[in-house]
CSV table of C-alpha atoms in Angstrom, one decimal:
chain,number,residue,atom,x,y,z
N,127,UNK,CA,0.0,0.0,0.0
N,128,UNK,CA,1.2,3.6,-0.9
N,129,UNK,CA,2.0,6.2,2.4
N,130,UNK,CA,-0.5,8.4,2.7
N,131,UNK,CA,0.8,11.7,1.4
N,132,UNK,CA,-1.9,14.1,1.3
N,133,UNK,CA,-2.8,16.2,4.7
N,134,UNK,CA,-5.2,18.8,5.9
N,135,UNK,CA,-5.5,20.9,8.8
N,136,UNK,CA,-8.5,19.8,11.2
N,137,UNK,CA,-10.2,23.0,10.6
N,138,UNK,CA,-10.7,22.2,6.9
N,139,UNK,CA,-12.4,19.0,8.1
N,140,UNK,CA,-14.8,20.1,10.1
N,141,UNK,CA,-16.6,22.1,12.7
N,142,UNK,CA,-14.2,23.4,16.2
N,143,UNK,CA,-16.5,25.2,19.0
N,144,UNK,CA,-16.5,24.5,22.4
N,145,UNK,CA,-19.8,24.2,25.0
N,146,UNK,CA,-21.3,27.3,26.7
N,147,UNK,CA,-21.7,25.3,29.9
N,148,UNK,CA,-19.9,26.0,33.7
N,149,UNK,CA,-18.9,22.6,35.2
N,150,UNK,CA,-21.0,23.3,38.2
N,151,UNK,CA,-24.3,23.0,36.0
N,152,UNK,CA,-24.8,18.9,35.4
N,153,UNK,CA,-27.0,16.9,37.5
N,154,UNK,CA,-26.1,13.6,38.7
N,155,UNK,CA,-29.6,12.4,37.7
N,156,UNK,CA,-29.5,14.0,34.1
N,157,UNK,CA,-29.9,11.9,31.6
N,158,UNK,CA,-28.0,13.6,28.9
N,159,UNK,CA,-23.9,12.7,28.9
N,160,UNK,CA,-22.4,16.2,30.2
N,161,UNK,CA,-18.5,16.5,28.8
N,162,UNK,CA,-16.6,18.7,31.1
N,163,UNK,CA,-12.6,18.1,31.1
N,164,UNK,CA,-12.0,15.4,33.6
N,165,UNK,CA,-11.6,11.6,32.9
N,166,UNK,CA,-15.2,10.6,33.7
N,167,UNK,CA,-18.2,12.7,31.7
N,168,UNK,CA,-21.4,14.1,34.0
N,169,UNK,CA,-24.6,13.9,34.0
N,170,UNK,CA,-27.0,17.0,32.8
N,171,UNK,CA,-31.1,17.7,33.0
N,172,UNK,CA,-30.5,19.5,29.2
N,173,UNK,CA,-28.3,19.0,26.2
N,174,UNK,CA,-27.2,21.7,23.5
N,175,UNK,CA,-26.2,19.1,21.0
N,176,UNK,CA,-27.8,16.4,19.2
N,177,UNK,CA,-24.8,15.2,16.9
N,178,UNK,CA,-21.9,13.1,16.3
N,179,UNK,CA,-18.9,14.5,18.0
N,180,UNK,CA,-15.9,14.7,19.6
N,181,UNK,CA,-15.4,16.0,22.6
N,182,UNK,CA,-11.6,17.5,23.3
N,183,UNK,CA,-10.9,18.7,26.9
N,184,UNK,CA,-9.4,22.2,26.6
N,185,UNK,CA,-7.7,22.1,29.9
N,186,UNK,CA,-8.0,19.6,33.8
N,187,UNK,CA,-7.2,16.0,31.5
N,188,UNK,CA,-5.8,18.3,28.4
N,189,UNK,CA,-6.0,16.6,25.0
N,190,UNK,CA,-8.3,13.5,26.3
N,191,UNK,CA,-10.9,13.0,23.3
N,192,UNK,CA,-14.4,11.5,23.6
N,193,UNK,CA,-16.9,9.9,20.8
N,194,UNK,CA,-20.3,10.4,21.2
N,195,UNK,CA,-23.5,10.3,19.0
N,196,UNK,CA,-26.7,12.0,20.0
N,197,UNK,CA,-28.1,14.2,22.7
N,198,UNK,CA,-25.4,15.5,24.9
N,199,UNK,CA,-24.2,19.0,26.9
N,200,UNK,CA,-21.0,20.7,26.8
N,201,UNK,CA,-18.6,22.5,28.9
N,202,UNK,CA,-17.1,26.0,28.3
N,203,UNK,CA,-13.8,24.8,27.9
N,204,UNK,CA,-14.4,21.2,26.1
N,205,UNK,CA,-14.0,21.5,22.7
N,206,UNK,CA,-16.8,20.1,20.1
N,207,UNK,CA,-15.7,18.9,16.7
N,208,UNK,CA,-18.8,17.6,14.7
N,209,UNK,CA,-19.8,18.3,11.1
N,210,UNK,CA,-17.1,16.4,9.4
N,211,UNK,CA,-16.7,16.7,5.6
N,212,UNK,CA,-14.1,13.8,3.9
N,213,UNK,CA,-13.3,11.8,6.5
N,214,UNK,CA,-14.7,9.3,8.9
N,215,UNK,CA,-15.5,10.6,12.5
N,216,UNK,CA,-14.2,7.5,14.2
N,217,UNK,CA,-11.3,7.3,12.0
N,218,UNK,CA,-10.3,11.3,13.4
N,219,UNK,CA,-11.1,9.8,16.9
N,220,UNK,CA,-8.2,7.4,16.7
N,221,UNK,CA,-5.8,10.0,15.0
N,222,UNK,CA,-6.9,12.5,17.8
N,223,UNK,CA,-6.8,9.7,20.3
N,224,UNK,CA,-3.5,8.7,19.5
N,225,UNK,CA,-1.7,11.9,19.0
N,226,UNK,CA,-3.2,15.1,20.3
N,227,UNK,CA,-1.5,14.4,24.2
N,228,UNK,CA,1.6,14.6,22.4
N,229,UNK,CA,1.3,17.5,20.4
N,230,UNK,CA,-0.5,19.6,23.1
N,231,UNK,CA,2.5,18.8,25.7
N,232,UNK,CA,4.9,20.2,22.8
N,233,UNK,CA,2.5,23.2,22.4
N,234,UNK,CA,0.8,23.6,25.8
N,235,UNK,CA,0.7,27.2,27.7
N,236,UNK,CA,0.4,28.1,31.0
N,237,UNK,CA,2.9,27.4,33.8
N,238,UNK,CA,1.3,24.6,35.8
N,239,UNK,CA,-1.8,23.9,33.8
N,240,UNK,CA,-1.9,23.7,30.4
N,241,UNK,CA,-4.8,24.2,28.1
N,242,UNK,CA,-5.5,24.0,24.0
N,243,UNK,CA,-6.5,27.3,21.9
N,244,UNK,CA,-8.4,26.8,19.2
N,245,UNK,CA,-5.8,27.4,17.0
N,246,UNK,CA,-4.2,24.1,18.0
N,247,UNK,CA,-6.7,22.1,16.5
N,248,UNK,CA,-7.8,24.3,14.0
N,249,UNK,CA,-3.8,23.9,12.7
N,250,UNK,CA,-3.6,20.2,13.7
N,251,UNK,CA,-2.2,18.5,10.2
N,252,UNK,CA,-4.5,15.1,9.8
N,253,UNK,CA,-3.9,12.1,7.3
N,254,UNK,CA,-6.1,12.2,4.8
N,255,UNK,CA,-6.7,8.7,2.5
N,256,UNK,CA,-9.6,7.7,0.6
N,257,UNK,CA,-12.8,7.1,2.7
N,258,UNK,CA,-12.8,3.6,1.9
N,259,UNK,CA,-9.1,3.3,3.3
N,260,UNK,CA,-10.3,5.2,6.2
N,261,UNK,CA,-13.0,2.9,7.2
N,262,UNK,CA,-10.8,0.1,6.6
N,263,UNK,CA,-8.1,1.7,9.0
N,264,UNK,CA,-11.3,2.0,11.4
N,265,UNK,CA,-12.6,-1.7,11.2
N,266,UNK,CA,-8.7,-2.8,11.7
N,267,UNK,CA,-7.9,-0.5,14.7
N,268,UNK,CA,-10.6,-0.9,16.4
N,269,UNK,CA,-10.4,-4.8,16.3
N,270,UNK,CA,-6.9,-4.4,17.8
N,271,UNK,CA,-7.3,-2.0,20.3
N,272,UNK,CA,-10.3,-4.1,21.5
N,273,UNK,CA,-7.4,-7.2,21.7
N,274,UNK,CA,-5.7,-4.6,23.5
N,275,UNK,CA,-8.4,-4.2,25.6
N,276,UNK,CA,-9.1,-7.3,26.8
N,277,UNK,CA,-5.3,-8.5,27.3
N,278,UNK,CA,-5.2,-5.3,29.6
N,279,UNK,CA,-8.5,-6.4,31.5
N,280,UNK,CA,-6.9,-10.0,31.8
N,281,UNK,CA,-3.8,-8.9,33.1
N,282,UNK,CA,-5.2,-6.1,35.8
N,283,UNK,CA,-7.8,-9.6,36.9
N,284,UNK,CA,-4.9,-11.5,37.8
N,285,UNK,CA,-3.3,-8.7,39.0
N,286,UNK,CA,-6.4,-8.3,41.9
N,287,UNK,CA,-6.7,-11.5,42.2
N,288,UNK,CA,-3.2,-12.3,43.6
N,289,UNK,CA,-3.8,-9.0,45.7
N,290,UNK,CA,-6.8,-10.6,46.9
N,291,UNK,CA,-5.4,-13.8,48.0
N,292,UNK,CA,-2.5,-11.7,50.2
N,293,UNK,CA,-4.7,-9.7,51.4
N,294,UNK,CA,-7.1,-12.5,52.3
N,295,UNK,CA,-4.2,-13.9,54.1
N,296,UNK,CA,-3.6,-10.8,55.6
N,297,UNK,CA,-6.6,-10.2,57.5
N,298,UNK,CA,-7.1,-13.7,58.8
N,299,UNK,CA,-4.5,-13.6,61.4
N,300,UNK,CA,-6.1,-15.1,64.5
N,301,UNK,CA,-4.6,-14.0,68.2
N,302,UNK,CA,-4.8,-11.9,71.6
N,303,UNK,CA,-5.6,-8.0,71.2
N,304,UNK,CA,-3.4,-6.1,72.1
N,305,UNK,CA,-2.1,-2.3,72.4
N,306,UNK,CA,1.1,-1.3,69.5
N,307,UNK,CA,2.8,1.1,72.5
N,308,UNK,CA,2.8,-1.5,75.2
N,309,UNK,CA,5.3,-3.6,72.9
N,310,UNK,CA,7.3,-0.5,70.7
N,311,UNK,CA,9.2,2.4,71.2
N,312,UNK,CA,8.2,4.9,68.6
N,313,UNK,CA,11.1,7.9,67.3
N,314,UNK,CA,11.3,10.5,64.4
N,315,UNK,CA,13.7,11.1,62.3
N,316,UNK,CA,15.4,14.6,62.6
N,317,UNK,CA,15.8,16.2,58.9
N,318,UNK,CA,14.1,17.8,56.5
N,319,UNK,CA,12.6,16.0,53.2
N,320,UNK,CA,15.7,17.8,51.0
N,321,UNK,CA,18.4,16.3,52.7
N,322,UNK,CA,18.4,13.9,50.2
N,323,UNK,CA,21.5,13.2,48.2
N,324,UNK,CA,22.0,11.6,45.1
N,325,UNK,CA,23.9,7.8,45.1
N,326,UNK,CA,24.2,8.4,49.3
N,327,UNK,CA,25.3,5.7,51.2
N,328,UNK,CA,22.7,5.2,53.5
N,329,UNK,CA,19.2,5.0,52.9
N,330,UNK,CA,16.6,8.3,53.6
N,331,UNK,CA,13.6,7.8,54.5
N,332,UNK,CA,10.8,9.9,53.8
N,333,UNK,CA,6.9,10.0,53.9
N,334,UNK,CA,6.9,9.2,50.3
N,335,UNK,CA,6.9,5.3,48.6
N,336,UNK,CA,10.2,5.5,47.4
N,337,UNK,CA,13.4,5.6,49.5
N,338,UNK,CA,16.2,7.8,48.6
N,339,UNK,CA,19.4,8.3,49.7
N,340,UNK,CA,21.9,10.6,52.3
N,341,UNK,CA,25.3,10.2,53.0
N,342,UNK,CA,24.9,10.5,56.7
N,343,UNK,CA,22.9,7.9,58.7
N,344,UNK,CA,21.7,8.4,62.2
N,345,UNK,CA,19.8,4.9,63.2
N,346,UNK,CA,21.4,1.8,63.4
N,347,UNK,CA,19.6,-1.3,64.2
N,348,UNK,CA,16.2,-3.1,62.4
N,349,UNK,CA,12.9,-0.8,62.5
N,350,UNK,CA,9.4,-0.4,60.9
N,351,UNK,CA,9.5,2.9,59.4
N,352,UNK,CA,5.2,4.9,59.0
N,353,UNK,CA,4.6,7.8,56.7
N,354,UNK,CA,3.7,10.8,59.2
N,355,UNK,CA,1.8,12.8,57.0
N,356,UNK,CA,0.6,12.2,52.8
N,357,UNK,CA,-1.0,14.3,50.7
N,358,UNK,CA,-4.1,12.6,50.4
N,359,UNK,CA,-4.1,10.2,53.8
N,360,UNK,CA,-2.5,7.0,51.9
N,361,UNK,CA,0.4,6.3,54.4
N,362,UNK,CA,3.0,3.6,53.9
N,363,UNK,CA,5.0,1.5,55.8
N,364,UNK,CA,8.8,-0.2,55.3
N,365,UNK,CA,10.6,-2.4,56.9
N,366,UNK,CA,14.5,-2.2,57.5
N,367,UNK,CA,17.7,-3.7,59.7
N,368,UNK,CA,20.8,-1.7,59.3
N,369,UNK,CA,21.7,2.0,58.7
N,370,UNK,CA,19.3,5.1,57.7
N,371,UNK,CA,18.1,8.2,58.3
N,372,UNK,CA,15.0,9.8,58.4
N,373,UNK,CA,12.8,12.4,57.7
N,374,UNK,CA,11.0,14.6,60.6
N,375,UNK,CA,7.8,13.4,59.7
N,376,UNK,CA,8.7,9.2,59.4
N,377,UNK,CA,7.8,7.5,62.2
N,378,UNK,CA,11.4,5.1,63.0
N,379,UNK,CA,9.5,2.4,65.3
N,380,UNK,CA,11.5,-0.5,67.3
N,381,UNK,CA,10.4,-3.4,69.3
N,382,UNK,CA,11.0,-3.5,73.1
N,383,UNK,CA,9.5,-6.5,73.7
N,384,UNK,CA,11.3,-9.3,71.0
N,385,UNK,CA,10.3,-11.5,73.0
N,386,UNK,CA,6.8,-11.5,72.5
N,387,UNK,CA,6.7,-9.9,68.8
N,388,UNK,CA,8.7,-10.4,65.7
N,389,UNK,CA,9.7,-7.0,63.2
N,390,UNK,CA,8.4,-8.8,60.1
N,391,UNK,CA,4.9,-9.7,61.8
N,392,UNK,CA,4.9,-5.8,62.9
N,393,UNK,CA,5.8,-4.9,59.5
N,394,UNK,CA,2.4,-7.0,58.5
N,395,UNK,CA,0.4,-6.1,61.2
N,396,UNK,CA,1.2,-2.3,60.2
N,397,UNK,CA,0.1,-2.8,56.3
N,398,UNK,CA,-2.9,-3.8,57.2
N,399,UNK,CA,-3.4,-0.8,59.3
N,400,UNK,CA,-3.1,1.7,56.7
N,401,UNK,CA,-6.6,1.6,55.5
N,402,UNK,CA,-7.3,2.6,59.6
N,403,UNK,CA,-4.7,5.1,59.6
N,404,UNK,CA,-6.0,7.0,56.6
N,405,UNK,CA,-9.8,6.9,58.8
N,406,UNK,CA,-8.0,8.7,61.5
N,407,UNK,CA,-5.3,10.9,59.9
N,408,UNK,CA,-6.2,14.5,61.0
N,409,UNK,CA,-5.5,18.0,59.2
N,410,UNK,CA,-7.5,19.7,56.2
N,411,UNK,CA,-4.8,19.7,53.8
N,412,UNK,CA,-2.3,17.6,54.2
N,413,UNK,CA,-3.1,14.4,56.7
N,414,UNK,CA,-0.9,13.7,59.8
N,415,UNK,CA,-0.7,10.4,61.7
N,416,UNK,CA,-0.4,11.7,65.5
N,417,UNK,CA,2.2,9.5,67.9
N,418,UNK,CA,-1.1,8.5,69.8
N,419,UNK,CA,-2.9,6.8,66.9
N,420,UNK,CA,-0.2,4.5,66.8
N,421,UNK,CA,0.2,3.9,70.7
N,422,UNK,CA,-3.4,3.0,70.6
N,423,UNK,CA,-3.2,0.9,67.7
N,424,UNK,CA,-4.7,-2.9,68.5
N,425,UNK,CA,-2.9,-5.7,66.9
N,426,UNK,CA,-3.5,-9.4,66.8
N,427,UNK,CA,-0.9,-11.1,68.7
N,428,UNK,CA,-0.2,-15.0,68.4
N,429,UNK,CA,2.8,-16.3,70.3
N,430,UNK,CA,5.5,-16.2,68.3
N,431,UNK,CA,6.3,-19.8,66.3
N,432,UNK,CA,3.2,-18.8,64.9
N,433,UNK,CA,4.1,-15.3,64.0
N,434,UNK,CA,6.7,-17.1,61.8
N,435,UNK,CA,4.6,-19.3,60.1
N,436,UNK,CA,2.4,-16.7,59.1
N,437,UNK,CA,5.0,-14.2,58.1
N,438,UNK,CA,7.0,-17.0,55.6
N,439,UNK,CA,3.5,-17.5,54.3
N,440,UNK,CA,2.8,-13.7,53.8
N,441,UNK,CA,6.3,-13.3,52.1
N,442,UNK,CA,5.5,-16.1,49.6
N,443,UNK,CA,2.5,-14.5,48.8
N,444,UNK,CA,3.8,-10.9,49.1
N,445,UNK,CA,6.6,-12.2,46.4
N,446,UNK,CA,4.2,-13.6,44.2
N,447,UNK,CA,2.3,-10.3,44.0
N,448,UNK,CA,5.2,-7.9,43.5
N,449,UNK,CA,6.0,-10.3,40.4
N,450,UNK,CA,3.0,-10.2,39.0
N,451,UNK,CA,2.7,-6.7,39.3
N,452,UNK,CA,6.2,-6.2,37.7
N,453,UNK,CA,4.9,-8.5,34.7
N,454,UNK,CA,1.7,-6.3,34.8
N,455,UNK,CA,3.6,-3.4,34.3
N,456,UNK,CA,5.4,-4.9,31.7
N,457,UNK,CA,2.4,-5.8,29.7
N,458,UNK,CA,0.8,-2.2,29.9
N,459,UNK,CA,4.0,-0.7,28.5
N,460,UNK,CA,4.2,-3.7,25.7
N,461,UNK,CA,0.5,-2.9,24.5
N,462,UNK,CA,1.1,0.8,24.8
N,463,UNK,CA,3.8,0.4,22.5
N,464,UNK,CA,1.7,-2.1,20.2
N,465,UNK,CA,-1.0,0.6,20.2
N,466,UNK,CA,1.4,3.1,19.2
N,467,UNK,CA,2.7,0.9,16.2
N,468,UNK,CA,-0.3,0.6,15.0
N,469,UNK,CA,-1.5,4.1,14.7
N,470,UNK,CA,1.9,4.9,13.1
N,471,UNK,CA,1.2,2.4,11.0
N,472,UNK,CA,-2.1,2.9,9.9
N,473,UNK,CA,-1.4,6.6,9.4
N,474,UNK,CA,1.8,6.4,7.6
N,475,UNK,CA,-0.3,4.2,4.9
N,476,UNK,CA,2.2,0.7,5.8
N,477,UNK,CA,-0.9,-0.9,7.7
């Protein structure tokens, strides 16, 4: 098959407006789809559009397009593309789909949110073959990306379902109730977030998933390390023998009684607190974990031969998950980059 050679600009192709809507005006019991700019669409009581469209959000989840046919209302800054001349709407969707992202983030304005102008799109060069090549493009695409689909959905199943089984192990662990602070000694760390160092020694940790690195450690000895305070209230937890620092806000907690409880089953015990934590983390902006919620924690305490048991089968199963959420990852980047080949394909005319 020959490349397609022959372009036009998007505004040649069809209609570019945008809705006349604020966001705050859908209904959750509307009937009519209401396209605003975030991933999800509304709900609205009206509709100014009774079409086939696209809808393009002009700012919030820049450059994510929509497909819709019939009744539907519009916000402000969503762009509407309808009245196509020479070329197949869903055939556009895919081009728009598959490439407006990365032209806006080459384009975008504004310091921390970007937005489209209409001269974006009206300028936006598409690939223009024959309609009947277009619709065959369309039936091809769409029969892969719905492959695509489904091997995603496959992978993400087995993904929750291993996540399942841990955490099903998790939160059957049998044994006495007991207090956290009658059986820890609970610390902070002493610097700032910024004392990280790149390639340091020692590692820093923060309130954040990821541990960095310092080049000065002030802890020497096995710990469970809590998130003080998040963004949003998800807290995490680590476990770690040797030497570290840590941040102001990272809770560095040690065992006082060994005797009666193990760091691994603490580490355990503390994961499947975080869901609690997040209930009671206090502050209107950014949540804080206070030195008492911990104290006051209650764990499940079995003696501790079976605190073992349980924690060699939790890190079996803990194992199995991180794997399979490796290979998860692996797949989404693999289909991405099959989705990707195929749109270059299909619009370089080699499909």
């Amino acid at each position: 098959m020959k490349a397609v050679r022959e372009t036009k600009q998007l505004g040649e192709l069809c209609r570019i407006r945008t809705g006349k809507k604020d966001v705050n005006q859908g209904s959750p019991e509307g009937v009519f789809p209401f396209f605003t700019c975030a991933a999800e669409h509304t709900f609205s009581d009206s509709y100014s559009f009774d079409t086939e469209a696209l809808l393009i959000a002009g700012n919030g989840n820049v450059g994510q397009v929509s497909y819709y046919n019939g009744k539907f209302e519009a916000y402000q800054r969503t762009y509407v593309i309808s009245d196509f001349e020479n070329i197949e709407p869903r055939y556009l969707y895919l081009i728009l789909d598959g490439k407006l992202k990365e032209t806006v983030s080459k384009q975008k304005l504004g310091n921390t949110m970007p937005y489209i102008k209409v001269g974006m799109l009206s300028n936006f060069l598409v690939p223009l073959p024959p309609i009947a090549e277009q619709q065959r493009i369309v039936e091809i695409l769409d029969a892969a990306f719905a492959y695509i689909a489904t091997a995603k959905a496959n992978a993400e199943k087995n993904l929750q379902n291993a996540r399942a089984i841990f955490e099903g192990h998790l939160f059957s662990i049998q044994g006495d109730q007991s207090f956290l602070g009658a059986f820890v000694d609970i610390k902070t760390g002493k610097l700032d977030a910024n004392a990280a160092t790149e390639n340091g020694q020692y590692p820093f940790f923060t309130c954040a998933k990821e541990t960095y690195s310092i080049d000065t450690y002030a802890f020497d000895q096995e710990a469970i390390l809590l998130a003080g305070n998040n963004a949003v209230g998800d807290f995490n937890v680590k476990h770690y023998d040797g030497k570290f620092n840590a941040y102001q806000r990272t809770y560095v907690i040690s065992i006082s009684e060994e005797s009666k409880l193990s760091y691994r089953f603490l580490y355990y015990q503390m994961l499947k607190s975080l869901k609690r934590f997040k209930e009671q983390s206090v502050g209107a902006g950014t949540k804080f974990l206070k030195l008492d919620m911990i104290k006051n924690l209650e764990i499940l305490l079995p003696d501790l031969k079976n605190q073992y048991q349980i924690v060699l089968q939790l890190d079996s199963l803990l194992e199995e998950t991180q794997s399979l959420e490796s290979i998860y990852q692996q797949k989404l980047t693999a289909l991405d980059e099959l989705k990707k080949s195929l749109l270059h394909q299909a619009f370089s005319g080699q499909l």
